[in-house]
Every structure is written in structure tokens, then in C-alpha cells.
Amino acid sequence: MIQVRAKELAARELTALVRRVLAVARGVPVLVNTRTDVALACGAQGVHLPSGSIAPARIRAIAPAGFLIGVSCHGLEELALAEREGADFAVYGPVFATRSHAEARPVGLEALAVAVCAVSLPIYALGGITEENAPLCIAAGAAGVAGISLFR
């Protein structure tokens, strides 16, 4: 999946960016960070929500079939809530220390393994993911990894 995350852009500019990404994604699902309206208007395959956002079930009521809804989670309670509210997957972390959220305390691989067992949602590890530690996240049970600096 590709998540378009450009918080600083106004709706018009974000819409243009999402349309450009969709044009080159070649079958890879494109999700828009936070902006369900933009995702739906552009025909993106889903949205990714921060923790504490509107319940995924509310979005599901207006979205087309197959629209993906992911939620960022930072603890077991948030994971359980995301599952109850109908998310398709969760992004969990930060697993490792990360420059993009230096203030956040890493949860570590053991907490990731516990989280994976706590819910039936696919969980993607986030935070400080590198080529070297990504396999450790998969070994801990993560469905995959998510990253920002990993892909720069």
C-alpha cells in the first residue's frame, strides 16, 4: 500500500497529488492520510486515520465496498477499539526509536508480538523501521512494516 501523507497541503493540492499517485500506482492500493473526503473524491482505495478519529464504521457507511480503513494505534486499548469499530488493519508503534517522533517512547518487539496476538486485525509495525529490523517485526508477527524514512 501507498499512503499519501501530506498534512501541510490544502484540499485542492492534496487532491492533485493523490490523483498523480493513483496514476502511477499500477494496482497498488493508495490510501490518503486522514482525509476521507479527498480519498473518496479521488477514487483512492482507502484512508488511514490517526488514533482518536471518527469510527471506521461511520466511514464504512458512506464508502464503496472494499474501501480500506487503517488506524494508527499506540496501545492495546486502541487496537481493540480499532477492531471493534471496523478497521481493516492497524499500524502500531513506534516499535523502535524514530527521528520523526523523537518524543514517543518505543514499544519494542515484545510489545509488538503481544499486540499481534491481542487482536485479529493485521498489524503493521511502524517507527524506526530499517532494512535490518524489518524482518524482526515480521518474525514478531506483524503483517508488514510501514515507514517514512525507510523509503526515502
PDB file of C-alpha atoms in Angstrom, residues 56-143:
ATOM      1  CA  PRO A  56     -14.187   3.346  10.882  1.00  0.00           C
ATOM      2  CA  ALA A  57     -17.782   2.051  10.856  1.00  0.00           C
ATOM      3  CA  ARG A  58     -19.029   5.601  10.241  1.00  0.00           C
ATOM      4  CA  ILE A  59     -16.783   5.889   7.200  1.00  0.00           C
ATOM      5  CA  ARG A  60     -17.757   2.431   6.012  1.00  0.00           C
ATOM      6  CA  ALA A  61     -21.385   3.612   5.843  1.00  0.00           C
ATOM      7  CA  ILE A  62     -20.520   6.100   3.061  1.00  0.00           C
ATOM      8  CA  ALA A  63     -17.583   4.387   1.373  1.00  0.00           C
ATOM      9  CA  PRO A  64     -17.730   1.961  -1.540  1.00  0.00           C
ATOM     10  CA  ALA A  65     -17.321  -1.760  -0.967  1.00  0.00           C
ATOM     11  CA  GLY A  66     -13.702  -2.731  -0.470  1.00  0.00           C
ATOM     12  CA  PHE A  67     -12.624   0.717   0.766  1.00  0.00           C
ATOM     13  CA  LEU A  68      -9.714   0.126   3.160  1.00  0.00           C
ATOM     14  CA  ILE A  69      -9.601   1.794   6.560  1.00  0.00           C
ATOM     15  CA  GLY A  70      -6.445   1.724   8.632  1.00  0.00           C
ATOM     16  CA  VAL A  71      -5.934   3.197  12.084  1.00  0.00           C
ATOM     17  CA  SER A  72      -2.767   4.250  13.894  1.00  0.00           C
ATOM     18  CA  CYS A  73      -2.602   2.658  17.337  1.00  0.00           C
ATOM     19  CA  HIS A  74      -0.183   3.061  20.214  1.00  0.00           C
ATOM     20  CA  GLY A  75      -1.515   0.596  22.769  1.00  0.00           C
ATOM     21  CA  LEU A  76      -3.675  -2.481  23.271  1.00  0.00           C
ATOM     22  CA  GLU A  77      -6.778  -0.446  24.105  1.00  0.00           C
ATOM     23  CA  GLU A  78      -6.528   1.483  20.856  1.00  0.00           C
ATOM     24  CA  LEU A  79      -6.030  -1.744  18.919  1.00  0.00           C
ATOM     25  CA  ALA A  80      -9.125  -3.307  20.493  1.00  0.00           C
ATOM     26  CA  LEU A  81     -11.144  -0.174  19.730  1.00  0.00           C
ATOM     27  CA  ALA A  82      -9.973  -0.099  16.110  1.00  0.00           C
ATOM     28  CA  GLU A  83     -11.010  -3.729  15.731  1.00  0.00           C
ATOM     29  CA  ARG A  84     -14.429  -3.187  17.366  1.00  0.00           C
ATOM     30  CA  GLU A  85     -15.073  -0.122  15.230  1.00  0.00           C
ATOM     31  CA  GLY A  86     -14.393  -1.955  11.972  1.00  0.00           C
ATOM     32  CA  ALA A  87     -10.870  -1.057  10.868  1.00  0.00           C
ATOM     33  CA  ASP A  88      -9.303  -3.291   8.233  1.00  0.00           C
ATOM     34  CA  PHE A  89      -5.805  -3.017   9.702  1.00  0.00           C
ATOM     35  CA  ALA A  90      -3.801  -1.165  12.309  1.00  0.00           C
ATOM     36  CA  VAL A  91      -0.408   0.484  12.233  1.00  0.00           C
ATOM     37  CA  TYR A  92       1.263   0.002  15.610  1.00  0.00           C
ATOM     38  CA  GLY A  93       4.218   1.710  17.175  1.00  0.00           C
ATOM     39  CA  PRO A  94       6.610   3.230  17.381  1.00  0.00           C
ATOM     40  CA  VAL A  95       8.351  -0.108  17.635  1.00  0.00           C
ATOM     41  CA  PHE A  96      11.824   1.450  17.596  1.00  0.00           C
ATOM     42  CA  ALA A  97      13.114   4.962  18.253  1.00  0.00           C
ATOM     43  CA  THR A  98      12.397   7.288  15.373  1.00  0.00           C
ATOM     44  CA  ARG A  99      13.512  10.764  14.366  1.00  0.00           C
ATOM     45  CA  SER A 100      10.059  11.717  13.075  1.00  0.00           C
ATOM     46  CA  HIS A 101       8.519  11.242  16.548  1.00  0.00           C
ATOM     47  CA  ALA A 102      11.525  11.586  18.836  1.00  0.00           C
ATOM     48  CA  GLU A 103       9.290  12.267  21.847  1.00  0.00           C
ATOM     49  CA  ALA A 104       7.498   8.916  21.549  1.00  0.00           C
ATOM     50  CA  ARG A 105       8.769   6.028  23.656  1.00  0.00           C
ATOM     51  CA  PRO A 106       9.402   2.896  21.545  1.00  0.00           C
ATOM     52  CA  VAL A 107       7.270  -0.118  22.480  1.00  0.00           C
ATOM     53  CA  GLY A 108       9.769  -2.739  21.288  1.00  0.00           C
ATOM     54  CA  LEU A 109       9.425  -6.118  19.620  1.00  0.00           C
ATOM     55  CA  GLU A 110       7.938  -7.907  22.640  1.00  0.00           C
ATOM     56  CA  ALA A 111       5.062  -5.423  22.834  1.00  0.00           C
ATOM     57  CA  LEU A 112       4.561  -5.802  19.078  1.00  0.00           C
ATOM     58  CA  ALA A 113       4.272  -9.582  19.497  1.00  0.00           C
ATOM     59  CA  VAL A 114       1.726  -9.139  22.314  1.00  0.00           C
ATOM     60  CA  ALA A 115      -0.260  -6.672  20.201  1.00  0.00           C
ATOM     61  CA  VAL A 116      -0.367  -9.038  17.245  1.00  0.00           C
ATOM     62  CA  CYS A 117      -1.885 -11.728  19.472  1.00  0.00           C
ATOM     63  CA  ALA A 118      -4.365  -9.345  21.113  1.00  0.00           C
ATOM     64  CA  VAL A 119      -6.482  -8.667  18.013  1.00  0.00           C
ATOM     65  CA  SER A 120      -7.380 -10.373  14.771  1.00  0.00           C
ATOM     66  CA  LEU A 121      -6.585  -7.276  12.680  1.00  0.00           C
ATOM     67  CA  PRO A 122      -3.471  -7.317  10.546  1.00  0.00           C
ATOM     68  CA  ILE A 123      -0.914  -5.120  12.302  1.00  0.00           C
ATOM     69  CA  TYR A 124       1.827  -3.224  10.507  1.00  0.00           C
ATOM     70  CA  ALA A 125       4.870  -2.184  12.549  1.00  0.00           C
ATOM     71  CA  LEU A 126       5.854   1.484  12.415  1.00  0.00           C
ATOM     72  CA  GLY A 127       8.582   3.610  13.900  1.00  0.00           C
ATOM     73  CA  GLY A 128      12.302   3.353  13.320  1.00  0.00           C
ATOM     74  CA  ILE A 129      11.882   0.569  10.769  1.00  0.00           C
ATOM     75  CA  THR A 130      15.047  -0.214   8.809  1.00  0.00           C
ATOM     76  CA  GLU A 131      16.064  -2.887   6.330  1.00  0.00           C
ATOM     77  CA  GLU A 132      17.831  -4.630   9.220  1.00  0.00           C
ATOM     78  CA  ASN A 133      14.972  -4.664  11.758  1.00  0.00           C
ATOM     79  CA  ALA A 134      12.008  -5.106   9.390  1.00  0.00           C
ATOM     80  CA  PRO A 135      12.474  -8.923   9.377  1.00  0.00           C
ATOM     81  CA  LEU A 136      12.397  -8.866  13.185  1.00  0.00           C
ATOM     82  CA  CYS A 137       8.979  -7.199  13.054  1.00  0.00           C
ATOM     83  CA  ILE A 138       7.709  -9.871  10.673  1.00  0.00           C
ATOM     84  CA  ALA A 139       9.135 -12.566  12.956  1.00  0.00           C
ATOM     85  CA  ALA A 140       7.215 -10.957  15.842  1.00  0.00           C
ATOM     86  CA  GLY A 141       4.004 -11.494  13.859  1.00  0.00           C
ATOM     87  CA  ALA A 142       3.487  -8.172  12.069  1.00  0.00           C
ATOM     88  CA  ALA A 143       1.655  -8.415   8.755  1.00  0.00           C
TER      89      ALA A 143
END
